[in-house]
Coordinates of C-alpha atoms and ligand atoms in Angstrom, one line a residue:
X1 CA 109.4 74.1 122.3
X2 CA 113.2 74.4 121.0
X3 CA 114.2 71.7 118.6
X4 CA 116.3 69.6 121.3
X5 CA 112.9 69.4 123.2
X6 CA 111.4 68.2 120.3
X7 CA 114.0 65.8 119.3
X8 CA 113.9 64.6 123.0
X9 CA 110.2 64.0 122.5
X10 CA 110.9 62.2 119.2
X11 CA 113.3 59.5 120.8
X12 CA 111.0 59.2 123.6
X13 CA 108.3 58.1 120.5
X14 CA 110.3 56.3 118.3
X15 CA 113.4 55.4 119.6
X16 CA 117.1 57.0 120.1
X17 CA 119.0 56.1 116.7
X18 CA 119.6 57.9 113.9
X19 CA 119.7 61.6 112.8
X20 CA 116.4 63.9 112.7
X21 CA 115.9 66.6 109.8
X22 CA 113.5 69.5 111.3
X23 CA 111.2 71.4 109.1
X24 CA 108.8 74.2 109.5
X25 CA 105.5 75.8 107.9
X26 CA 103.9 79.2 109.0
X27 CA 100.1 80.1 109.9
X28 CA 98.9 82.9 108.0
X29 CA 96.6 85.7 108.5
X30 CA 94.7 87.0 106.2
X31 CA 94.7 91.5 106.0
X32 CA 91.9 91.5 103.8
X33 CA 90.5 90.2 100.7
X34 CA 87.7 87.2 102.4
X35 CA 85.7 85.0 101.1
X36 CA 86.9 85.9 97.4
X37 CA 90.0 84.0 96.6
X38 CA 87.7 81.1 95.1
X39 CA 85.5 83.6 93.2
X40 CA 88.7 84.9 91.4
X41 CA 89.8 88.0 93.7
X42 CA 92.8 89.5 95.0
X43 CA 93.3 88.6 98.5
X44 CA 96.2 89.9 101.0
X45 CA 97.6 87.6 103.3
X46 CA 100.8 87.1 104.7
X47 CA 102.9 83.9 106.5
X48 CA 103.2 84.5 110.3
X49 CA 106.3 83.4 112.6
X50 CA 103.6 81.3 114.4
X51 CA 103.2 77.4 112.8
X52 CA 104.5 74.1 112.7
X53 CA 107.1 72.4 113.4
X54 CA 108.2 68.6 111.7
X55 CA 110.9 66.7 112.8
X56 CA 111.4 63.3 110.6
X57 CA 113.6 60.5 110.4
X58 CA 113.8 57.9 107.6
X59 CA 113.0 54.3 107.5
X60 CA 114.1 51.5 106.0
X61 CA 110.8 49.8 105.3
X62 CA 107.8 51.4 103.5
X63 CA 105.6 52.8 107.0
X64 CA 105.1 55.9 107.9
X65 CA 104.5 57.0 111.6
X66 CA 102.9 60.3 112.6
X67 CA 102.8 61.8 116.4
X68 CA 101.8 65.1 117.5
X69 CA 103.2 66.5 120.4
X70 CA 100.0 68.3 120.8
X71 CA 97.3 65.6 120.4
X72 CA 96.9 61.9 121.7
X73 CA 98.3 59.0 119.7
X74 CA 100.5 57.7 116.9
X75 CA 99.2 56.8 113.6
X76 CA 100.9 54.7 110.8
X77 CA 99.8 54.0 106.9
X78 CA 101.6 52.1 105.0
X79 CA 103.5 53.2 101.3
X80 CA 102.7 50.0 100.3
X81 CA 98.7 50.1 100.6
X82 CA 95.9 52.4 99.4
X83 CA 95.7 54.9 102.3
X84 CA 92.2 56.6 101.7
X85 CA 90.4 59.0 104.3
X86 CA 89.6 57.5 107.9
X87 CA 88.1 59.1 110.5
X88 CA 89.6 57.2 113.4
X89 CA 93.3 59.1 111.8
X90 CA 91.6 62.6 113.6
X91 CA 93.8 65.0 112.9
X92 CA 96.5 62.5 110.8
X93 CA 94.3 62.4 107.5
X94 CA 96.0 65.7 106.4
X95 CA 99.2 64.3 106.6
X96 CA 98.3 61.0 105.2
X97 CA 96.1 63.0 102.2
X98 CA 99.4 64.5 101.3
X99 CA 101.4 61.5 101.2
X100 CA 98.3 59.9 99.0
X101 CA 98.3 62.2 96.7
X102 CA 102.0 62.0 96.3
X103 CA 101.8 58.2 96.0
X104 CA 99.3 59.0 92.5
X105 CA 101.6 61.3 91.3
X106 CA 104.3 59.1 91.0
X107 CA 106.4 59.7 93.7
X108 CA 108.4 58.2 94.8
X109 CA 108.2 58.1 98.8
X110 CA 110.8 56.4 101.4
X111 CA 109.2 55.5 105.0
X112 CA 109.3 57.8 107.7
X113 CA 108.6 58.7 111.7
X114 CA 107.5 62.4 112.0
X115 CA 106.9 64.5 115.0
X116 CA 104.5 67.7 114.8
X117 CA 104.5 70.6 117.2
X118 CA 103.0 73.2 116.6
X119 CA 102.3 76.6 118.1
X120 CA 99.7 77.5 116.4
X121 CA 95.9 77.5 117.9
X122 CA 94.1 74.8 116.0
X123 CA 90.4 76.0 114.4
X124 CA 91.4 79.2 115.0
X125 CA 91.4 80.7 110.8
X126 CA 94.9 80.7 111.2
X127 CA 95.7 78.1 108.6
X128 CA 96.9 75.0 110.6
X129 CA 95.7 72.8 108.2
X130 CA 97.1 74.1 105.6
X131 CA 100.4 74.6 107.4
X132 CA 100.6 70.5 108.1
X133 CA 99.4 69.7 104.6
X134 CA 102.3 72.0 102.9
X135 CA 104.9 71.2 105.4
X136 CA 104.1 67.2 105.0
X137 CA 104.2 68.1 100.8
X138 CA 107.7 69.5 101.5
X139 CA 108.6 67.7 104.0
X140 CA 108.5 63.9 102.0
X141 CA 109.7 65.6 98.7
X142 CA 112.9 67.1 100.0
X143 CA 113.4 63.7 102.0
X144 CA 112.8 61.9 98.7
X145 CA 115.5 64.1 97.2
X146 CA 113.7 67.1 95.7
X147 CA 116.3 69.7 95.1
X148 CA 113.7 72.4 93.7
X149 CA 110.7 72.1 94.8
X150 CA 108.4 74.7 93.1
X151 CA 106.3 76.3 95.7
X152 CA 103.5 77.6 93.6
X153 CA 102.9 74.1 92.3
X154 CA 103.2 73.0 96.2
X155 CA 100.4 75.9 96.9
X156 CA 98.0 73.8 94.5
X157 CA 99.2 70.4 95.5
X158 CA 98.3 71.3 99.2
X159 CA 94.5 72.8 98.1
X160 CA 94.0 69.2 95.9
X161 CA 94.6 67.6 98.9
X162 CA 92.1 69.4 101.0
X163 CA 89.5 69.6 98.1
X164 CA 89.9 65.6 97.1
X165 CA 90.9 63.8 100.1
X166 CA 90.0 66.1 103.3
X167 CA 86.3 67.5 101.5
X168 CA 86.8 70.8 102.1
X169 CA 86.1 73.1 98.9
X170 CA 88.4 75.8 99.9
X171 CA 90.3 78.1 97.7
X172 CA 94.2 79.1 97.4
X173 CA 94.8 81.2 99.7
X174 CA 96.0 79.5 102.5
X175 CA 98.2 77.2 100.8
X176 CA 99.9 79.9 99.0
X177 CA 100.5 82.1 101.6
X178 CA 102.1 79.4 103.9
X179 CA 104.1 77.8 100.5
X180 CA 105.6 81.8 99.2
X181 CA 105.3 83.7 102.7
X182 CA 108.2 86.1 102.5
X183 CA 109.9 88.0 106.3
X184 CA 107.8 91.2 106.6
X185 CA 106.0 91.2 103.7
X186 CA 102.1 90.3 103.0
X187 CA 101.4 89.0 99.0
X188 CA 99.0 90.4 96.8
X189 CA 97.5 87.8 95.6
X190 CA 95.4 87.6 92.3
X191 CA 93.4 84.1 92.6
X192 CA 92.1 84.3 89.1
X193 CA 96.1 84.1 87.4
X194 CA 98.0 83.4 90.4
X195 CA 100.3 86.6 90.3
X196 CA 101.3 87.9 92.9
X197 CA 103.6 90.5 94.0
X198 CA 105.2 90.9 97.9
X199 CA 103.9 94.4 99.5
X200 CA 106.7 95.1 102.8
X201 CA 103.9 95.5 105.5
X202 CA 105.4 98.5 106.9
X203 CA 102.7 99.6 109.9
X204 CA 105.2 102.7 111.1
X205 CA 104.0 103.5 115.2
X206 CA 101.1 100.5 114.8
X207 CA 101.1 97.0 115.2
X208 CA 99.3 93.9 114.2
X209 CA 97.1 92.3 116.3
X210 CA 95.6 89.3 116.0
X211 CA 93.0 88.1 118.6
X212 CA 91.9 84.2 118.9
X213 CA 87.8 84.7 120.0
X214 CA 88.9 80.9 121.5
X215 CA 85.9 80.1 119.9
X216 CA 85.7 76.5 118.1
X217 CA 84.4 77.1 114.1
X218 CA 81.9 74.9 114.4
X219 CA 79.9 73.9 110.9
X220 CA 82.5 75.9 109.5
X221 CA 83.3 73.4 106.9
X222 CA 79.5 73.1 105.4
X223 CA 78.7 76.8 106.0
X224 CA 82.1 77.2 104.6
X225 CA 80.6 74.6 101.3
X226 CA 77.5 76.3 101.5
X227 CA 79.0 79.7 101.0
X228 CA 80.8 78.5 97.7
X229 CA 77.5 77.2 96.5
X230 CA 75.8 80.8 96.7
X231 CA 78.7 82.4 94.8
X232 CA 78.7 79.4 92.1
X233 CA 74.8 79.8 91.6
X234 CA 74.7 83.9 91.1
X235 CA 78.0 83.4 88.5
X236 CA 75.6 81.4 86.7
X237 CA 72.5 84.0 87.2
X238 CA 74.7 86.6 86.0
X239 CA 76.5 84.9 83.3
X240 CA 73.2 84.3 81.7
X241 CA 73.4 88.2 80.4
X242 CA 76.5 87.5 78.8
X243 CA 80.2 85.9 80.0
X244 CA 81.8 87.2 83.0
X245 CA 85.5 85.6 84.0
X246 CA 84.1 85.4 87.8
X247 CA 81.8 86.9 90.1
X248 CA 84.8 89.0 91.4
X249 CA 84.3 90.4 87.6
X250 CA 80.9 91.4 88.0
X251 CA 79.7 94.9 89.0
X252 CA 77.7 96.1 91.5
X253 CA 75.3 97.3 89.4
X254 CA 75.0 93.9 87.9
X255 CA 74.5 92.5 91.4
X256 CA 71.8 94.9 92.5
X257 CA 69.8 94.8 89.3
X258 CA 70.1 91.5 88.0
X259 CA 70.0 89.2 90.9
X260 CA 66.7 88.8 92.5
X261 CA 67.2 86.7 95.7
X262 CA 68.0 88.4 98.6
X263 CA 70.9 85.9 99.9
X264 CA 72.2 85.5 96.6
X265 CA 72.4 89.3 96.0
X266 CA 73.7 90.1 99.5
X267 CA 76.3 87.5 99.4
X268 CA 77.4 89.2 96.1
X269 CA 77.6 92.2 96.9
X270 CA 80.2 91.0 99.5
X271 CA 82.5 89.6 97.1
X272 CA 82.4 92.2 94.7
X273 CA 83.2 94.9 97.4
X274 CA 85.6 93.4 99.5
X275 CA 87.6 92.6 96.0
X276 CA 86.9 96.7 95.5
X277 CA 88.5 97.2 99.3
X278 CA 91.3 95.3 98.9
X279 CA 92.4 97.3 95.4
X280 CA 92.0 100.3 97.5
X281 CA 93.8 98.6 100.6
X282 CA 96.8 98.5 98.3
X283 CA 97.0 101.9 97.6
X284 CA 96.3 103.5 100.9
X285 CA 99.1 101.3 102.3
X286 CA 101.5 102.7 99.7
X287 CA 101.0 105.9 101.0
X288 CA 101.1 105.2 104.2
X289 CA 97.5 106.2 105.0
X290 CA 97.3 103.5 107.7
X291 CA 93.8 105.6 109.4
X292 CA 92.3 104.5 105.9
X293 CA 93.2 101.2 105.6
X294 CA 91.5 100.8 108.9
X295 CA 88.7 102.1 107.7
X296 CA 88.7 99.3 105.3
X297 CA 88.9 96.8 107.6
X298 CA 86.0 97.8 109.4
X299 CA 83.9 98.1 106.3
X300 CA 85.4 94.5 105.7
X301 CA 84.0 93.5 108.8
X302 CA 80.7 95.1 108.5
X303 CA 80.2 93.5 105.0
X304 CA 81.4 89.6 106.3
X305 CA 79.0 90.2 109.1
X306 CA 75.7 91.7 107.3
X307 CA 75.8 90.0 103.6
X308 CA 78.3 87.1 103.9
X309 CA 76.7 86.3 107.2
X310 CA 80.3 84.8 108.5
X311 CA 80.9 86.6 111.6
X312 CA 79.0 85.6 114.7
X313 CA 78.6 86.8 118.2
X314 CA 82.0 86.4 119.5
X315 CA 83.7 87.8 116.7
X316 CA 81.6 90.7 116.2
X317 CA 81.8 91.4 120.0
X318 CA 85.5 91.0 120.1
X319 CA 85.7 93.3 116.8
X320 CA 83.6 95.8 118.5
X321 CA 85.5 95.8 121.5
X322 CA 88.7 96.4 119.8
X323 CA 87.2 99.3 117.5
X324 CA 86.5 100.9 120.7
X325 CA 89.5 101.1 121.7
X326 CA 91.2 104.4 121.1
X327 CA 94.6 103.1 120.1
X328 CA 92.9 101.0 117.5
X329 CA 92.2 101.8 113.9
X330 CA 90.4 99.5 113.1
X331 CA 89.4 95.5 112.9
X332 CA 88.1 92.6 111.3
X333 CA 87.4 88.8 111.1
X334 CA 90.3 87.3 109.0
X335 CA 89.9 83.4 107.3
X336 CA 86.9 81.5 106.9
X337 CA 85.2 83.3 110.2
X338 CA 82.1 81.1 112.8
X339 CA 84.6 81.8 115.3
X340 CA 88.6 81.9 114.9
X341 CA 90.2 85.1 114.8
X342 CA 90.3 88.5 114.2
X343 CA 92.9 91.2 113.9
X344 CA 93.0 94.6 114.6
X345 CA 95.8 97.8 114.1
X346 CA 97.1 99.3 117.0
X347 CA 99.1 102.2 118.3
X348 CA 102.5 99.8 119.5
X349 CA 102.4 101.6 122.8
X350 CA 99.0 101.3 123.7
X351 CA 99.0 97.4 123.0
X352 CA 99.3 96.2 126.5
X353 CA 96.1 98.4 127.8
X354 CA 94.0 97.4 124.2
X355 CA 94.6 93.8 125.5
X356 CA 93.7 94.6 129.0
X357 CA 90.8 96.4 128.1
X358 CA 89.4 94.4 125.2
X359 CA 90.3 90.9 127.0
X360 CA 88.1 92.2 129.9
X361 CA 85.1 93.8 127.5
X362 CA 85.1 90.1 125.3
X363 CA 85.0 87.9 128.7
X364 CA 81.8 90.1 130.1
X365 CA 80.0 90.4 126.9
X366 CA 80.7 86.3 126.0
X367 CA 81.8 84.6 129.0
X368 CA 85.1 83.4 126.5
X369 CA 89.1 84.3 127.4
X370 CA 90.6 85.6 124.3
X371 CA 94.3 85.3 123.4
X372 CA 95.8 88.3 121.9
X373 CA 99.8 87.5 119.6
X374 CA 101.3 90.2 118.0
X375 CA 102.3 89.2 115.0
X376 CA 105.2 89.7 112.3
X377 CA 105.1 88.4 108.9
X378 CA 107.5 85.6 108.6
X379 CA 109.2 83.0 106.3
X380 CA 107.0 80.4 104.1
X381 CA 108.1 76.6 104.5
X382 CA 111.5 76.1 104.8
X383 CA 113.9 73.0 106.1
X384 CA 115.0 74.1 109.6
Ligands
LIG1 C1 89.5 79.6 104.4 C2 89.9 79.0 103.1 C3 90.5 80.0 102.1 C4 89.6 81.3 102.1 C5 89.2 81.8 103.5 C6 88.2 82.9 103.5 O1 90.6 80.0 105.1 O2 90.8 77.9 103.2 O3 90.6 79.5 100.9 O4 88.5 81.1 101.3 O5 88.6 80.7 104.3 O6 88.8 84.0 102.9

């Protein structure tokens, strides 16, 4: 939707008077580094061109309004009152978690009516929750008057807010990749210090894919919980022989030999060698060794699916699909994973018949349409 549909949609909502500020937040996808940003490792992810879209116009009293253009409804909290979670909100308690937490901050917020659109899937591991939750964040601050808003400190703003308010224990990633996405580049991103450094994703003849496996990630929040648990309770096994900063820290040997449960070791041995691949990842794009870095991917894969236990039948069949495919170089799950989306590397040319072919392959092995977007790296929150 262009912003005069949306702005026609808005006065349809709330009425014809006054002017509208538009804002917008990517999606992000992750190119590898899973599962380890909360056990202190160095993820890669950049902001996509994909996201969502705000369009907000001030009030002169102290409520705040919130419709969707794609979802049912108009919800309203009030400055003026405690606004705590509520599940009858659906999809509203991220926005109204943001503007919470800003409220016990100190502040200070002026009433608004806000439009979302968005273009991106929704469940999908593609971020949209933490694209509302930083573009509602940046959104009420510059509206409040916020000349520089520092978008680090907006990163870790956005996780509170899902941690405390929506429940969800997840790490940075997300947040910071949708807060400091830069045009064409990805961010290595060190979770334990928070430096980072942009790496131009230059993919030469290849593209990147991404492929929505359309399905929902169901229990992906308390798997998700449960997954954090794991890594939490082997840090503590293995900090017993002495201190380690995280389990990203640990070695391999440590993992083998001093762990004795089988889950614990095997989920360890994820995080410890995807944090190994993405290191390497790095260098192979540097020199351009693009065959490698799909290599990596796979072996990504292959590690989220066998000892992080993440993957599931539609994305490993779509993965295995795609790595089939002789214009591909190879593919993995990218975000949380039970469902949501991969992405894969593929010869530019060939991309049409990869889509053809895989789309065909995914819908007889799992009865499931998949959507395929190729995707450039694009632009982190930004007033529009
Ligand atoms: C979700 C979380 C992130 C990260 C990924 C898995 O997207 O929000 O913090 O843990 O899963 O890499």
């Amino acid at each position: 939707m262009t912003k005069t549909e949306i702005k026609a949609e808005f006065q349809k909502i709330y009425g014809k008077e006054g002017d509208l500020n538009f804002y917008f937040s990517p999606g992000r996808v992750n190119l590898i580094g899973e599962h380890i940003d909360y056990n202190g490792g160095f993820v890669f992810p950049g902001a996509l061109t994909l996201g969502i879209m705000a369009a907000t116009r001030k009030r002169n009293d102290s409520k705040i309004r919130f419709s969707s253009v794609n979802h049912p409804g108009t919800f309203e909290i009030d400055l003026k009152t405690t606004i705590n979670y509520d599940s009858s909100r659906n999809w509203s308690n991220y926005p109204a978690g943001v503007v919470s937490l800003l409220k016990s901050e100190g502040y200070n917020l002026v009433g608004a009516d806000v439009l979302f659109y968005g273009n991106l899937p929704d469940g999908a591991g593609l971020s949209s929750s933490a694209a509302i939750e930083v573009l509602t964040g940046f959104m009420f601050l510059s509206e409040a008057g916020e000349k520089s808003i520092d978008r680090v400190w907006l990163a870790k703003f956005a996780q509170k807010v899902e941690n405390q308010f929506i429940g969800v224990n997840c790490g940075i990633m997300d947040q910071f990749s949708v807060s400091l996405g830069k045009e064409n580049n990805a961010i290595l991103l060190n979770c334990q210090t928070l430096d980072y450094q942009y790496a131009p994703l230059d993919l030469g003849d290849y593209s990147l894919v991404i492929m929505n496996t359309n399905k929902r990630r169901e229990l992906a929040e308390s798997k998700y919980n449960e997954r954090r648990a794991e890594c939490e309770k082997s840090l503590e096994i293995l900090r017993g022989d002495g201190p380690i900063a995280d389990l990203c820290s640990a070695s391999l040997e440590q993992v083998e030999s001093k762990l004795t449960d089988p889950v614990l070791k095997a989920r360890s041995r994820h995080v410890v060698s995807e944090n190994q691949r993405v290191i390497k990842a790095m260098e192979v794009l540097k020199s351009g060794n693009l065959v490698e870095f799909g290599q990596l991917l796979k072996a990504s894969h292959k590690s989220l699916k066998e000892d992080y236990e993440v993957t599931g039948k539609e994305l490993d069949a779509i993965t295995n699909a795609a790595d089939a495919h002789p214009a591909c170089l190879g593919s993995r799950m990218t975000g949380a994973g039970f469902g949501g989306c991969a992405i894969s590397i593929v010869k530019t040319t060939d991309v049409q018949h990869f889509e053809n072919k895989v789309g065909t392959q995914y819908f007889e092995n799992v009865g499931l349409k998949a959507d395929f977007y190729v995707s450039r790296l694009g632009e982190g929150v930004h007033q529009q």
